[in-house]
CSV table of C-alpha atoms in Angstrom, one decimal:
chain,number,residue,atom,x,y,z
A,1,MET,CA,-0.1,0.1,0.1
A,2,SER,CA,1.5,3.2,-1.2
A,3,ASN,CA,1.4,6.6,1.5
A,4,SER,CA,-1.5,8.3,-0.7
A,5,GLN,CA,-3.7,4.4,-0.4
A,6,ALA,CA,-2.4,4.8,3.1
A,7,LYS,CA,-4.6,4.5,5.9
A,8,PRO,CA,-4.5,7.5,9.0
A,9,VAL,CA,-4.7,6.8,12.6
A,10,ARG,CA,-7.7,8.7,14.0
A,11,LYS,CA,-7.2,8.8,16.7
A,12,ALA,CA,-7.9,11.5,19.6
A,13,PHE,CA,-7.9,12.5,23.4
A,14,ILE,CA,-9.7,15.2,25.3
A,15,SER,CA,-9.9,15.9,28.3
A,16,ARG,CA,-12.5,19.3,29.7
A,17,ILE,CA,-12.8,20.5,32.7
A,18,THR,CA,-14.9,23.4,33.4
A,19,ASN,CA,-17.0,24.5,36.8
A,20,GLU,CA,-19.6,22.5,35.9
A,21,THR,CA,-19.0,19.3,34.2
A,22,GLN,CA,-15.7,17.3,33.9
A,23,ILE,CA,-15.1,15.4,30.6
A,24,GLN,CA,-13.0,12.9,29.3
A,25,ILE,CA,-13.3,11.6,25.3
A,26,ALA,CA,-11.0,8.9,23.5
A,27,ILE,CA,-12.4,7.7,20.6
A,28,SER,CA,-10.6,6.2,17.3
A,29,LEU,CA,-12.4,7.1,13.0
A,30,ASN,CA,-10.9,3.7,12.1
A,31,GLY,CA,-12.6,1.9,15.1
A,32,GLY,CA,-10.6,-0.7,17.2
A,33,HIS,CA,-8.9,-0.7,20.8
A,34,ILE,CA,-9.2,2.8,22.7
A,35,GLU,CA,-8.6,3.0,25.6
A,36,ILE,CA,-9.1,5.2,28.8
A,37,GLU,CA,-6.4,4.7,31.5
A,38,ASN,CA,-7.1,7.6,33.8
A,39,SER,CA,-10.7,7.0,34.4
A,40,ILE,CA,-13.5,10.1,36.2
A,41,LEU,CA,-15.7,7.8,37.1
A,42,PRO,CA,-16.1,6.0,40.4
A,43,LYS,CA,-17.5,2.9,39.4
A,44,LYS,CA,-19.3,1.9,35.8
A,45,ASP,CA,-21.8,-0.4,35.4
A,46,ALA,CA,-21.4,-3.8,33.5
A,47,ASP,CA,-24.1,-4.1,32.1
A,48,ASP,CA,-24.7,-0.8,30.9
A,49,VAL,CA,-27.0,-0.4,27.5
A,50,ALA,CA,-24.3,2.4,25.9
A,51,SER,CA,-21.2,0.1,26.4
A,52,GLN,CA,-20.3,-2.5,23.9
A,53,ALA,CA,-17.3,-4.6,22.8
A,54,THR,CA,-16.5,-6.1,19.0
A,55,ASN,CA,-13.4,-6.9,17.4
A,56,SER,CA,-14.3,-4.4,15.1
A,57,GLN,CA,-15.4,-1.7,18.1
A,58,ILE,CA,-15.3,0.5,21.3
A,59,ILE,CA,-18.3,1.5,22.4
A,60,ASP,CA,-18.2,3.4,26.2
A,61,ILE,CA,-20.8,6.8,27.2
A,62,HIS,CA,-21.5,7.7,30.4
A,63,THR,CA,-22.7,11.6,30.8
A,64,GLY,CA,-25.3,10.8,34.0
A,65,VAL,CA,-28.4,10.8,30.8
A,66,GLY,CA,-29.3,8.3,30.2
A,67,PHE,CA,-30.8,9.5,26.4
A,68,LEU,CA,-28.0,11.1,25.9
A,69,ASP,CA,-25.5,8.5,25.9
A,70,HIS,CA,-27.9,6.2,23.6
A,71,MET,CA,-27.8,8.6,20.8
A,72,ILE,CA,-23.8,9.1,21.6
A,73,HIS,CA,-23.8,4.9,21.4
A,74,ALA,CA,-25.9,4.9,18.4
A,75,LEU,CA,-23.7,7.6,16.6
A,76,ALA,CA,-20.9,6.1,17.6
A,77,LYS,CA,-21.9,2.5,16.0
A,78,HIS,CA,-23.1,3.4,12.2
A,79,SER,CA,-20.1,6.0,12.4
A,80,GLY,CA,-17.7,3.0,12.5
A,81,TRP,CA,-16.2,5.0,15.5
A,82,SER,CA,-14.5,3.0,18.6
A,83,LEU,CA,-15.6,6.0,21.3
A,84,ILE,CA,-15.2,6.1,24.9
A,85,VAL,CA,-17.0,8.9,27.5
A,86,GLU,CA,-17.3,10.2,30.6
A,87,CYS,CA,-18.7,13.3,32.4
A,88,ILE,CA,-18.8,14.3,35.4
A,89,GLY,CA,-21.8,17.3,34.8
A,90,ASP,CA,-24.0,19.3,37.2
A,91,LEU,CA,-27.0,17.1,37.0
A,92,HIS,CA,-28.2,18.5,40.2
A,93,ILE,CA,-28.5,22.0,38.5
A,94,ASP,CA,-30.0,20.3,35.1
A,95,ASP,CA,-29.2,18.8,31.8
A,96,HIS,CA,-28.0,21.2,29.7
A,97,HIS,CA,-23.7,21.9,30.7
A,98,THR,CA,-23.6,18.2,30.7
A,99,THR,CA,-25.3,17.9,27.0
A,100,GLU,CA,-23.8,21.1,25.4
A,101,ASP,CA,-20.1,20.1,27.0
A,102,CYS,CA,-20.3,16.4,26.0
A,103,GLY,CA,-21.1,18.2,22.1
A,104,ILE,CA,-18.3,20.1,22.4
A,105,ALA,CA,-15.8,17.8,23.9
A,106,LEU,CA,-17.5,15.4,21.2
A,107,GLY,CA,-16.2,17.7,18.0
A,108,GLN,CA,-13.2,18.8,19.3
A,109,ALA,CA,-12.2,14.9,19.3
A,110,PHE,CA,-13.5,14.1,16.4
A,111,LYS,CA,-11.6,17.7,15.1
A,112,ASP,CA,-8.5,16.5,16.2
A,113,ALA,CA,-8.7,13.0,15.2
A,114,LEU,CA,-9.8,13.8,11.7
A,115,GLY,CA,-6.4,15.8,10.8
A,116,ALA,CA,-6.5,17.9,8.2
A,117,VAL,CA,-9.4,17.2,6.0
A,118,ARG,CA,-7.1,15.8,2.6
A,119,GLY,CA,-7.5,12.3,0.2
A,120,VAL,CA,-11.7,11.6,1.0
A,121,LYS,CA,-14.4,12.3,-0.2
A,122,ARG,CA,-15.5,15.5,2.3
A,123,PHE,CA,-19.4,15.8,1.5
A,124,GLY,CA,-22.1,12.9,3.0
A,125,PHE,CA,-25.4,12.2,3.3
A,126,GLY,CA,-27.1,10.3,4.5
A,127,TYR,CA,-31.0,8.7,5.5
A,128,ALA,CA,-32.5,6.4,8.5
A,129,PRO,CA,-35.4,5.7,9.4
A,130,LEU,CA,-36.7,3.8,13.1
A,131,ASP,CA,-39.9,2.7,12.6
A,132,GLU,CA,-42.5,5.1,11.2
A,133,ALA,CA,-39.2,8.0,11.7
A,134,LEU,CA,-37.2,8.9,8.5
A,135,SER,CA,-34.4,11.0,9.4
A,136,ARG,CA,-32.2,12.7,6.6
A,137,ALA,CA,-28.5,14.4,7.4
A,138,VAL,CA,-25.8,16.5,5.3
A,139,VAL,CA,-22.8,16.9,6.2
A,140,ASP,CA,-19.5,18.5,5.0
A,141,LEU,CA,-16.3,18.6,6.2
A,142,SER,CA,-15.3,21.8,5.9
A,143,ASN,CA,-14.0,24.0,8.3
A,144,ARG,CA,-17.1,25.9,8.8
A,145,PRO,CA,-19.2,25.3,11.6
A,146,PHE,CA,-22.5,25.1,11.1
A,147,ALA,CA,-25.9,23.7,11.9
A,148,VAL,CA,-29.4,23.9,11.0
A,149,ILE,CA,-31.8,21.3,12.9
A,150,ASP,CA,-35.4,20.0,12.8
A,151,LEU,CA,-36.9,17.4,14.6
A,152,GLY,CA,-39.8,18.6,14.9
A,153,LEU,CA,-39.4,17.1,18.5
A,154,LYS,CA,-43.0,18.1,21.1
A,155,ARG,CA,-41.8,16.0,24.9
A,156,GLU,CA,-41.0,18.0,27.3
A,157,LYS,CA,-38.6,15.2,28.4
A,158,ILE,CA,-37.4,11.6,26.1
A,159,GLY,CA,-35.7,9.7,28.9
A,160,ASP,CA,-34.2,12.9,31.5
A,161,LEU,CA,-32.9,14.3,28.1
A,162,SER,CA,-35.1,17.7,27.6
A,163,THR,CA,-36.4,17.7,23.8
A,164,GLU,CA,-34.8,21.2,23.6
A,165,MET,CA,-30.8,20.4,24.4
A,166,ILE,CA,-31.1,17.3,21.1
A,167,PRO,CA,-31.1,20.0,18.2
A,168,HIS,CA,-28.2,21.9,20.9
A,169,PHE,CA,-26.2,19.1,21.6
A,170,LEU,CA,-25.8,19.0,17.5
A,171,GLU,CA,-25.2,22.4,16.7
A,172,SER,CA,-22.7,22.1,19.4
A,173,PHE,CA,-20.8,19.0,18.1
A,174,ALA,CA,-21.0,21.2,14.7
A,175,GLU,CA,-19.7,24.2,15.8
A,176,ALA,CA,-16.3,22.4,17.9
A,177,ALA,CA,-15.5,20.0,15.0
A,178,ARG,CA,-15.9,22.1,12.6
A,179,ILE,CA,-18.5,21.0,10.2
A,180,THR,CA,-21.7,22.1,8.5
A,181,LEU,CA,-24.9,19.7,9.8
A,182,HIS,CA,-27.8,19.3,8.4
A,183,VAL,CA,-30.7,17.4,10.0
A,184,ASP,CA,-34.1,17.0,9.7
A,185,CYS,CA,-36.6,14.6,10.0
A,186,ILE,CA,-39.0,13.6,7.9
A,187,ARG,CA,-42.1,12.3,9.2
A,188,GLY,CA,-43.0,10.2,13.0
A,189,PHE,CA,-44.8,11.2,15.5
A,190,ASN,CA,-42.8,8.6,17.9
A,191,ASP,CA,-39.8,10.9,19.3
A,192,HIS,CA,-37.5,8.1,20.7
A,193,HIS,CA,-37.4,8.0,17.1
A,194,ARG,CA,-37.0,10.7,15.5
A,195,SER,CA,-34.3,11.3,18.2
A,196,GLU,CA,-32.6,8.0,17.3
A,197,SER,CA,-33.1,8.3,13.3
A,198,ALA,CA,-31.8,12.0,13.4
A,199,PHE,CA,-28.7,10.9,15.2
A,200,LYS,CA,-28.3,7.9,13.1
A,201,ALA,CA,-28.3,9.3,9.6
A,202,LEU,CA,-25.7,11.6,11.1
A,203,ALA,CA,-23.7,8.6,11.7
A,204,VAL,CA,-24.3,7.3,8.4
A,205,ALA,CA,-23.7,10.8,6.3
A,206,ILE,CA,-21.0,10.9,8.5
A,207,ARG,CA,-19.0,8.0,7.6
A,208,GLU,CA,-19.3,8.5,3.8
A,209,ALA,CA,-17.7,11.7,4.9
A,210,MET,CA,-14.5,10.9,6.2
A,211,SER,CA,-14.0,7.9,3.7
A,212,SER,CA,-11.7,8.5,1.1
A,213,ASN,CA,-12.0,9.9,-2.4
A,214,GLY,CA,-8.8,7.8,-3.6
A,215,THR,CA,-7.0,10.5,-3.5
A,216,ASN,CA,-4.5,12.6,-1.2
A,217,ASP,CA,-6.1,16.0,-2.2
A,218,VAL,CA,-7.5,18.6,-0.9
A,219,PRO,CA,-11.3,18.5,-1.5
A,220,SER,CA,-12.0,22.5,-1.8
A,221,THR,CA,-11.5,24.3,-4.6
A,222,LYS,CA,-9.4,26.4,-2.3
A,223,GLY,CA,-6.9,23.9,-1.6
A,224,VAL,CA,-7.0,24.0,2.1
A,225,LEU,CA,-9.9,23.4,4.8
A,226,MET,CA,-8.4,22.9,7.7
């Protein structure tokens, strides 16, 4: 395999500590083995539904907000990432700081792991159904952060996660990752299904955008993206 075709490592580790949250993230955009040597969590539940280990992926999400864990797990699984997220947040106040800061930290980790945008398709789109719900996502690894999110959620909360925080998580992720994303739920009446189909569609779009275009070129007429 030539140097132009060699698959980049695409791994990153982020530690983000504020007065509101403590977050650690390890990510490998290519899947495979990852770990966090010094966990900040006091205890992990071995039966946690947002944890999964296979030969190709390790996913372990602990934000303290169950439905957020579920959405990040879906994003990682269908993007092909290995991902560990640890967060201790001020949930005695509400879910805002935890959700926002996890989006920021995940975006930073994604950006660091991706590195220079070259040799990839740059653009990606994806559709994902979940029963009656259908969502569409379009991604540009643009270095121009922007997010348009329209999920049409009606409930106040899904589990312990405020539905208003779901688009805000995606907006925070896009800003920190320095990508453009458009995510729409096209149809559906169950807010859990609408949200999950949106995260899965985003995962499909990101996976396509990160995939090789067969060159080592920067996919831009400007000649530079990052």
